[in-house]
């Protein structure tokens, strides 16, 4: 595999960009998030009225903070220590450094009724690891809410097939460097990944960006089904 | 509702274009069908090994003929008499004129283990009628295979939201006229329609056109679930 296109490179990028990222989130500097996708993921999660949420790839913790304010117990994990350090300043939620490959062996001392991945499934094997861990982390009937890049908006002019794509910080400040690559998945492949891991697709939500009238993201609401059929 | 954008207008268009359509199919004149989508729907249907199939919107009957040759019992219905007349020349399959709004009250004297709609869910209410009839037409656990325009390929530059769209016969012969309008649905809306009618989404298939590398269609494989939750 090309070194440049790998899950390891995603982590290297985030190690470098953790600090400008924390600033961008704090400043409301990411327009699509402020206008569309932040509210969309909050609505999707609160709609199912969870009690105990695991925020996988929680970053600097803004979503965990919002959910905690809404009375939800939140545990956040992320592979990047600098982001978790920042998140740990949030009161009322718990955070820990954990890479996705260790998710299924991490001792959480509980099962959750809701998992969240908010724009945090961007790698290849790392995504598969996170989805595969869901059955062990969730109560039976628990929900897994994933917000990610929408194949429509994200495919662009490239062929519509799974594969690594170049990253970009276009629209971000000059403090960002070495953009993380990301692994494009078709709708077909996402659905297959869920089915293979016993997750039933309950709803698809496509928050539309008010400026472009195109989907700003896609949200999959999944239910932990009959245990990995 | 604008008269031009209506389920009734779709039927008027097909009444006019039945004859050139029969010729275009016989001549292999629709490239995306010949290259991609004909094989895709056949594979999807034969993959579930059905015994008794209802082909909804069967047109002039090419798919029914192929399935019949493969040993499947096929009943085909279509709202356009000229198309059913042509289909009735096929040996081994049964055909009848029936509009979608009468599907749920049509006396088939049996339940099917597979329903098919191959590019035949193009209207608004007519589509909702066909999907709503599935629970009554299918055995419990029976499958509903829908091939339709893919939101990615079909949305174009227009806003990504449900609504009527202009039709076009671009790429077809001059024998075609008065193109049928069609009702665009987002992925979100398709999934919701299925869930509301007790149909569980088993797989999504996205046959890619070899020339454009974009999806030529989308195929939903649905299962008749717990009866309309």
Coordinates of C-alpha atoms in Angstrom, one line a residue:
Chain A
X1 CA 0.0 0.0 0.0
X2 CA 1.2 3.5 -0.8
X3 CA 2.4 4.9 2.5
X4 CA 0.8 8.2 1.7
X5 CA -2.6 6.5 1.5
X6 CA -2.9 4.6 4.8
X7 CA -4.7 4.7 8.2
X8 CA -1.3 5.5 9.7
X9 CA -1.0 8.6 7.6
X10 CA -4.4 9.8 8.9
X11 CA -3.1 9.6 12.4
X12 CA 0.1 11.4 11.5
X13 CA -1.9 14.2 10.0
X14 CA -4.1 14.6 13.0
X15 CA -1.1 14.6 15.4
X16 CA 0.2 17.6 13.4
X17 CA -3.2 19.4 13.0
X18 CA -4.7 18.9 16.5
X19 CA -3.9 22.4 17.6
X20 CA -5.3 24.3 14.6
X21 CA -8.3 22.0 14.7
X22 CA -9.1 22.8 18.3
X23 CA -8.9 26.5 17.3
X24 CA -11.1 26.1 14.2
X25 CA -13.8 24.3 16.1
X26 CA -13.7 26.9 18.9
X27 CA -14.0 29.7 16.4
X28 CA -16.8 28.1 14.5
X29 CA -14.5 28.2 11.5
X30 CA -16.0 25.3 9.6
X31 CA -19.0 26.6 7.7
X32 CA -20.7 23.3 6.8
X33 CA -20.5 22.2 10.5
X34 CA -21.9 25.5 11.8
X35 CA -24.7 25.7 9.2
X36 CA -25.7 22.1 8.9
X37 CA -23.9 19.1 10.2
X38 CA -23.5 19.9 13.9
X39 CA -27.2 20.3 14.4
X40 CA -27.9 17.3 12.2
X41 CA -25.8 14.9 14.4
X42 CA -27.2 16.4 17.6
X43 CA -30.8 16.0 16.4
X44 CA -30.1 12.4 15.2
X45 CA -28.6 11.4 18.6
X46 CA -31.1 13.2 20.8
X47 CA -33.9 11.8 18.8
X48 CA -33.3 8.3 20.0
X49 CA -33.0 9.5 23.7
X50 CA -29.9 7.7 24.7
X51 CA -28.6 7.3 28.3
X52 CA -25.0 6.2 27.8
X53 CA -23.2 7.3 24.7
X54 CA -19.7 6.3 23.4
X55 CA -18.4 9.1 21.1
X56 CA -15.8 7.3 18.9
X57 CA -13.3 9.7 17.4
X58 CA -14.6 12.5 19.7
X59 CA -11.9 14.9 18.8
X60 CA -11.7 17.9 21.1
X61 CA -15.1 17.0 22.5
X62 CA -17.6 19.6 21.3
X63 CA -20.3 17.0 20.7
X64 CA -19.7 15.2 23.9
X65 CA -20.1 18.6 25.7
X66 CA -23.4 19.3 24.0
X67 CA -24.8 15.8 24.8
X68 CA -23.6 16.1 28.4
X69 CA -25.4 19.4 28.7
X70 CA -28.5 17.6 27.5
X71 CA -28.2 15.2 30.4
X72 CA -26.6 12.2 28.5
X73 CA -23.7 10.3 30.0
X74 CA -20.9 10.5 27.5
X75 CA -17.6 8.6 27.2
X76 CA -15.4 9.9 24.4
X77 CA -12.4 8.2 22.8
X78 CA -9.9 9.4 20.3
X79 CA -6.5 8.2 19.0
X80 CA -5.0 11.7 19.3
X81 CA -3.7 12.6 22.8
X82 CA -3.7 16.4 22.1
X83 CA -7.4 16.3 21.3
X84 CA -8.2 14.1 24.4
X85 CA -6.2 16.5 26.6
X86 CA -8.4 19.3 25.4
X87 CA -11.6 17.3 25.7
X88 CA -10.7 16.4 29.3
X89 CA -11.3 20.1 30.3
X90 CA -15.0 19.4 29.6
X91 CA -16.9 18.8 32.8
X92 CA -19.4 16.0 33.1
X93 CA -18.0 13.7 30.4
X94 CA -15.2 11.1 30.4
X95 CA -12.5 10.9 27.8
X96 CA -9.7 8.5 27.0
X97 CA -7.1 8.0 24.3
X98 CA -7.9 4.8 22.4
X99 CA -7.2 3.9 18.7
X100 CA -10.0 2.1 16.9
X101 CA -8.0 -1.1 16.7
X102 CA -8.1 -1.4 20.5
X103 CA -11.8 -0.5 20.7
X104 CA -13.1 -4.1 21.0
X105 CA -10.6 -4.9 23.8
X106 CA -11.0 -1.7 25.8
X107 CA -12.5 -2.3 29.2
X108 CA -15.4 0.1 29.4
X109 CA -17.1 -1.7 32.3
X110 CA -20.5 -1.2 30.6
X111 CA -22.3 -1.5 27.4
X112 CA -23.7 1.6 25.7
X113 CA -27.1 2.2 24.2
X114 CA -25.6 4.5 21.6
X115 CA -22.4 4.8 19.7
X116 CA -21.5 7.9 17.6
X117 CA -19.0 8.4 14.9
X118 CA -19.2 12.0 13.7
X119 CA -17.0 12.4 10.7
X120 CA -14.6 10.1 12.4
X121 CA -14.7 7.1 10.0
X122 CA -12.3 8.3 7.4
X123 CA -9.8 5.4 7.2
X124 CA -10.0 1.9 5.6
X125 CA -9.1 -0.7 8.2
X126 CA -9.7 1.7 11.1
X127 CA -13.3 2.2 9.9
X128 CA -13.8 -1.6 9.6
X129 CA -12.4 -2.0 13.1
X130 CA -14.8 0.5 14.6
X131 CA -17.9 -1.0 12.9
X132 CA -16.8 -4.5 13.9
X133 CA -16.5 -3.5 17.5
X134 CA -20.1 -2.1 17.6
X135 CA -21.7 -5.5 18.5
X136 CA -19.5 -5.8 21.6
X137 CA -19.9 -2.2 22.7
X138 CA -23.6 -1.9 22.3
X139 CA -26.5 -3.3 24.2
X140 CA -28.8 -5.5 22.1
X141 CA -31.1 -3.1 20.3
X142 CA -28.6 -0.2 20.9
X143 CA -28.0 2.3 18.1
X144 CA -25.0 3.4 16.2
X145 CA -25.2 6.9 14.6
X146 CA -22.7 7.6 11.9
X147 CA -22.3 10.9 10.2
X148 CA -19.8 10.9 7.3
X149 CA -19.1 12.3 3.9
X150 CA -21.9 11.8 1.5
X151 CA -21.0 9.7 -1.6
X152 CA -22.9 12.2 -3.8
X153 CA -21.1 15.3 -2.6
X154 CA -17.7 13.6 -2.0
X155 CA -17.2 11.5 -5.1
X156 CA -16.5 14.5 -7.3
X157 CA -15.2 13.7 -10.8
X158 CA -13.4 10.5 -9.7
X159 CA -14.7 7.0 -10.5
X160 CA -17.5 5.9 -8.1
X161 CA -15.6 3.1 -6.4
X162 CA -14.0 2.4 -3.0
X163 CA -10.5 3.7 -2.6
X164 CA -8.1 6.2 -1.0
X165 CA -8.5 9.8 -1.9
X166 CA -6.2 12.8 -1.5
X167 CA -7.1 15.0 1.5
X168 CA -7.4 18.8 1.4
X169 CA -7.5 21.7 3.8
X170 CA -9.1 23.9 1.2
X171 CA -11.2 26.6 3.0
X172 CA -9.2 26.1 6.3
X173 CA -6.6 28.5 7.8
X174 CA -2.9 28.4 6.9
X175 CA -2.2 26.8 10.2
X176 CA -3.2 23.4 8.7
X177 CA -0.7 21.2 6.9
X178 CA -0.3 17.7 5.6
X179 CA -4.0 16.9 5.0
X180 CA -5.1 13.4 5.9
X181 CA -6.0 11.1 3.1
X182 CA -9.4 9.4 3.3
X183 CA -11.0 6.2 2.2
X184 CA -14.0 6.7 -0.1
X185 CA -16.8 4.2 0.2
X186 CA -19.8 3.7 -2.1
X187 CA -23.3 3.4 -0.6
X188 CA -23.2 -0.3 -1.6
X189 CA -20.1 -0.8 0.5
X190 CA -21.3 1.1 3.5
X191 CA -24.5 -1.0 3.6
X192 CA -22.5 -4.2 3.2
X193 CA -20.2 -3.3 6.0
X194 CA -23.2 -2.7 8.3
X195 CA -24.9 -5.9 7.4
X196 CA -21.8 -8.0 7.9
X197 CA -21.6 -6.7 11.4
X198 CA -25.2 -7.3 12.4
X199 CA -26.2 -3.7 12.2
X200 CA -29.7 -3.0 10.7
X201 CA -30.1 0.3 8.8
X202 CA -33.0 2.1 10.4
X203 CA -32.9 5.5 8.6
X204 CA -30.7 7.5 6.2
X205 CA -30.6 11.2 6.7
X206 CA -29.2 13.6 4.2
X207 CA -28.7 17.1 5.6
X208 CA -28.8 19.5 2.7
X209 CA -26.4 22.5 2.7
X210 CA -28.5 25.7 2.3
X211 CA -26.0 27.3 0.0
X212 CA -25.3 24.5 -2.4
X213 CA -28.6 22.5 -2.1
X214 CA -26.4 19.4 -2.1
X215 CA -26.1 17.0 0.8
X216 CA -23.5 18.2 3.3
X217 CA -23.2 14.7 4.8
X218 CA -25.1 11.4 5.2
X219 CA -26.2 10.1 8.6
X220 CA -26.8 6.3 9.1
X221 CA -28.9 5.3 12.0
X222 CA -28.2 1.7 12.7
X223 CA -29.5 -0.8 15.2
X224 CA -27.5 -3.6 16.9
X225 CA -29.5 -6.6 15.5
X226 CA -29.4 -10.3 15.9
X227 CA -25.7 -10.4 16.8
X228 CA -23.6 -10.5 13.8
X229 CA -25.5 -12.4 11.1
Chain B
X1 CA -50.2 20.2 -9.2
X2 CA -48.9 21.2 -12.6
X3 CA -50.6 19.0 -15.1
X4 CA -47.3 18.5 -16.9
X5 CA -45.7 17.0 -13.8
X6 CA -48.1 14.2 -12.8
X7 CA -48.4 10.5 -12.7
X8 CA -51.2 10.9 -15.4
X9 CA -48.7 12.6 -17.7
X10 CA -46.3 9.6 -17.4
X11 CA -49.0 7.3 -18.6
X12 CA -49.9 9.6 -21.5
X13 CA -46.3 9.7 -22.5
X14 CA -46.0 5.9 -22.5
X15 CA -49.2 5.5 -24.5
X16 CA -47.6 7.6 -27.2
X17 CA -44.1 6.0 -27.0
X18 CA -45.0 2.3 -26.6
X19 CA -44.2 1.5 -30.2
X20 CA -40.8 3.2 -30.5
X21 CA -39.9 1.7 -27.0
X22 CA -40.7 -1.8 -28.2
X23 CA -38.4 -1.2 -31.2
X24 CA -35.6 0.3 -29.1
X25 CA -35.6 -2.6 -26.7
X26 CA -35.6 -5.1 -29.5
X27 CA -32.8 -3.4 -31.3
X28 CA -30.6 -3.1 -28.1
X29 CA -30.8 0.6 -28.6
X30 CA -30.4 1.8 -25.0
X31 CA -26.7 1.6 -24.3
X32 CA -26.8 1.8 -20.5
X33 CA -29.2 -1.1 -20.4
X34 CA -27.2 -3.3 -22.8
X35 CA -23.9 -2.5 -21.1
X36 CA -24.9 -2.5 -17.4
X37 CA -28.4 -2.5 -16.1
X38 CA -30.0 -5.5 -17.8
X39 CA -27.4 -7.9 -16.4
X40 CA -27.5 -6.1 -13.1
X41 CA -31.2 -6.7 -12.5
X42 CA -31.1 -10.3 -13.8
X43 CA -28.2 -11.1 -11.5
X44 CA -30.0 -9.4 -8.5
X45 CA -33.2 -11.4 -9.1
X46 CA -31.6 -14.8 -10.0
X47 CA -29.3 -14.4 -6.9
X48 CA -32.2 -14.9 -4.6
X49 CA -33.5 -17.9 -6.5
X50 CA -37.2 -17.0 -6.7
X51 CA -39.9 -19.3 -7.8
X52 CA -42.8 -17.0 -8.5
X53 CA -42.1 -13.4 -9.6
X54 CA -44.4 -10.5 -10.2
X55 CA -42.8 -8.0 -12.6
X56 CA -44.4 -4.7 -11.9
X57 CA -44.2 -2.3 -14.8
X58 CA -42.9 -5.1 -17.0
X59 CA -43.2 -3.1 -20.3
X60 CA -42.8 -5.2 -23.4
X61 CA -41.6 -8.1 -21.2
X62 CA -37.9 -8.7 -22.0
X63 CA -37.0 -9.3 -18.3
X64 CA -40.0 -11.6 -17.8
X65 CA -38.8 -13.5 -20.9
X66 CA -35.3 -13.9 -19.5
X67 CA -36.5 -15.1 -16.1
X68 CA -39.0 -17.5 -17.7
X69 CA -36.1 -19.0 -19.8
X70 CA -34.3 -19.4 -16.4
X71 CA -37.2 -21.5 -15.1
X72 CA -38.9 -18.9 -13.0
X73 CA -42.7 -18.5 -13.1
X74 CA -43.4 -14.9 -14.1
X75 CA -46.5 -12.7 -14.0
X76 CA -46.0 -9.3 -15.6
X77 CA -48.2 -6.3 -15.2
X78 CA -48.1 -2.9 -16.9
X79 CA -50.5 0.0 -17.2
X80 CA -49.9 0.4 -21.0
X81 CA -52.0 -2.0 -23.1
X82 CA -49.8 -1.8 -26.2
X83 CA -46.8 -3.0 -24.1
X84 CA -48.8 -5.9 -22.6
X85 CA -50.0 -6.9 -26.0
X86 CA -46.4 -7.2 -27.1
X87 CA -45.4 -9.0 -23.9
X88 CA -48.2 -11.6 -24.4
X89 CA -46.3 -13.0 -27.4
X90 CA -43.8 -14.3 -24.9
X91 CA -44.3 -18.0 -24.2
X92 CA -44.2 -19.3 -20.7
X93 CA -45.1 -16.1 -18.8
X94 CA -48.4 -14.4 -18.0
X95 CA -49.2 -10.8 -18.6
X96 CA -52.0 -8.5 -17.7
X97 CA -52.8 -4.8 -17.9
X98 CA -52.9 -3.3 -14.4
X99 CA -52.2 0.2 -13.2
X100 CA -50.3 0.5 -9.9
X101 CA -53.2 2.0 -8.0
X102 CA -55.1 -1.3 -8.6
X103 CA -52.2 -3.5 -7.6
X104 CA -53.3 -4.1 -4.1
X105 CA -56.8 -5.1 -5.2
X106 CA -55.9 -7.2 -8.2
X107 CA -56.8 -10.9 -7.6
X108 CA -53.5 -12.8 -8.3
X109 CA -54.7 -16.0 -6.6
X110 CA -51.3 -16.4 -5.0
X111 CA -48.6 -14.6 -3.1
X112 CA -45.2 -14.1 -4.8
X113 CA -41.8 -14.7 -3.3
X114 CA -40.3 -11.9 -5.4
X115 CA -41.5 -8.6 -6.8
X116 CA -39.5 -6.6 -9.4
X117 CA -39.7 -3.0 -10.4
X118 CA -37.1 -2.5 -13.2
X119 CA -37.0 1.3 -13.9
X120 CA -40.7 1.3 -13.4
X121 CA -41.0 3.4 -10.3
X122 CA -40.9 6.8 -11.9
X123 CA -44.0 8.6 -10.6
X124 CA -45.0 10.1 -7.3
X125 CA -48.2 8.5 -6.0
X126 CA -47.9 5.6 -8.4
X127 CA -44.5 4.6 -6.8
X128 CA -46.0 4.9 -3.3
X129 CA -48.9 2.8 -4.4
X130 CA -46.7 0.0 -5.7
X131 CA -44.5 0.0 -2.6
X132 CA -47.5 0.0 -0.3
X133 CA -48.9 -3.0 -2.2
X134 CA -45.8 -5.1 -1.6
X135 CA -46.8 -6.4 1.8
X136 CA -50.0 -7.8 0.4
X137 CA -48.4 -9.3 -2.7
X138 CA -45.4 -10.9 -1.1
X139 CA -45.1 -14.0 1.1
X140 CA -43.6 -13.2 4.5
X141 CA -39.8 -13.0 3.9
X142 CA -40.4 -12.5 0.2
X143 CA -38.1 -10.1 -1.6
X144 CA -38.7 -6.9 -3.6
X145 CA -36.0 -5.9 -6.1
X146 CA -36.1 -2.4 -7.3
X147 CA -33.8 -0.9 -9.9
X148 CA -34.1 2.8 -10.4
X149 CA -32.3 6.0 -11.3
X150 CA -29.4 6.6 -8.9
X151 CA -29.7 9.8 -6.9
X152 CA -26.0 10.4 -7.6
X153 CA -26.2 10.1 -11.4
X154 CA -29.7 11.5 -11.7
X155 CA -29.7 14.6 -9.5
X156 CA -27.5 16.6 -11.8
X157 CA -27.2 20.3 -11.1
X158 CA -30.7 20.6 -9.5
X159 CA -31.2 20.8 -5.7
X160 CA -31.0 17.5 -3.9
X161 CA -34.6 17.2 -2.9
X162 CA -37.7 15.2 -3.8
X163 CA -39.7 16.6 -6.7
X164 CA -40.8 16.3 -10.3
X165 CA -38.2 16.6 -13.0
X166 CA -38.4 17.2 -16.7
X167 CA -38.1 14.1 -18.8
X168 CA -35.9 13.7 -21.8
X169 CA -35.4 11.3 -24.8
X170 CA -31.9 12.5 -25.4
X171 CA -29.9 9.7 -27.0
X172 CA -33.1 8.0 -28.3
X173 CA -34.4 7.9 -31.8
X174 CA -36.6 10.6 -33.4
X175 CA -39.6 8.3 -33.1
X176 CA -39.9 9.3 -29.4
X177 CA -41.9 12.3 -28.4
X178 CA -43.4 14.0 -25.3
X179 CA -41.0 12.6 -22.7
X180 CA -42.5 11.5 -19.4
X181 CA -41.7 13.6 -16.4
X182 CA -40.3 11.7 -13.4
X183 CA -40.3 12.1 -9.6
X184 CA -36.8 12.5 -8.1
X185 CA -36.4 10.9 -4.6
X186 CA -33.4 11.2 -2.3
X187 CA -31.8 8.2 -0.7
X188 CA -33.4 9.4 2.6
X189 CA -36.8 9.3 1.1
X190 CA -36.5 5.9 -0.6
X191 CA -35.3 4.4 2.7
X192 CA -38.2 6.0 4.6
X193 CA -40.7 4.7 2.0
X194 CA -39.4 1.2 2.4
X195 CA -39.4 1.3 6.3
X196 CA -43.0 2.7 6.4
X197 CA -44.1 -0.3 4.4
X198 CA -42.4 -2.9 6.4
X199 CA -39.6 -3.6 3.9
X200 CA -36.2 -4.2 5.3
X201 CA -33.3 -3.1 3.1
X202 CA -31.0 -6.1 2.7
X203 CA -28.4 -4.8 0.1
X204 CA -27.8 -1.8 -2.0
X205 CA -26.1 -2.5 -5.4
X206 CA -24.7 0.3 -7.6
X207 CA -23.8 -1.0 -11.0
X208 CA -21.1 1.3 -12.4
X209 CA -21.2 2.3 -16.1
X210 CA -17.9 1.3 -17.7
X211 CA -17.7 4.4 -19.8
X212 CA -18.5 7.1 -17.2
X213 CA -17.4 5.2 -14.0
X214 CA -20.5 6.6 -12.4
X215 CA -23.5 4.5 -11.1
X216 CA -25.8 3.7 -14.0
X217 CA -28.5 2.8 -11.5
X218 CA -29.2 1.7 -7.9
X219 CA -30.7 -1.6 -7.0
X220 CA -32.5 -2.0 -3.6
X221 CA -33.0 -5.6 -2.4
X222 CA -35.8 -5.5 0.2
X223 CA -37.3 -8.1 2.4
X224 CA -41.0 -8.3 3.4
X225 CA -40.5 -7.9 7.2
X226 CA -42.6 -7.8 10.2
X227 CA -45.7 -6.5 8.4
X228 CA -45.7 -2.8 8.3
X229 CA -44.0 -1.5 11.4

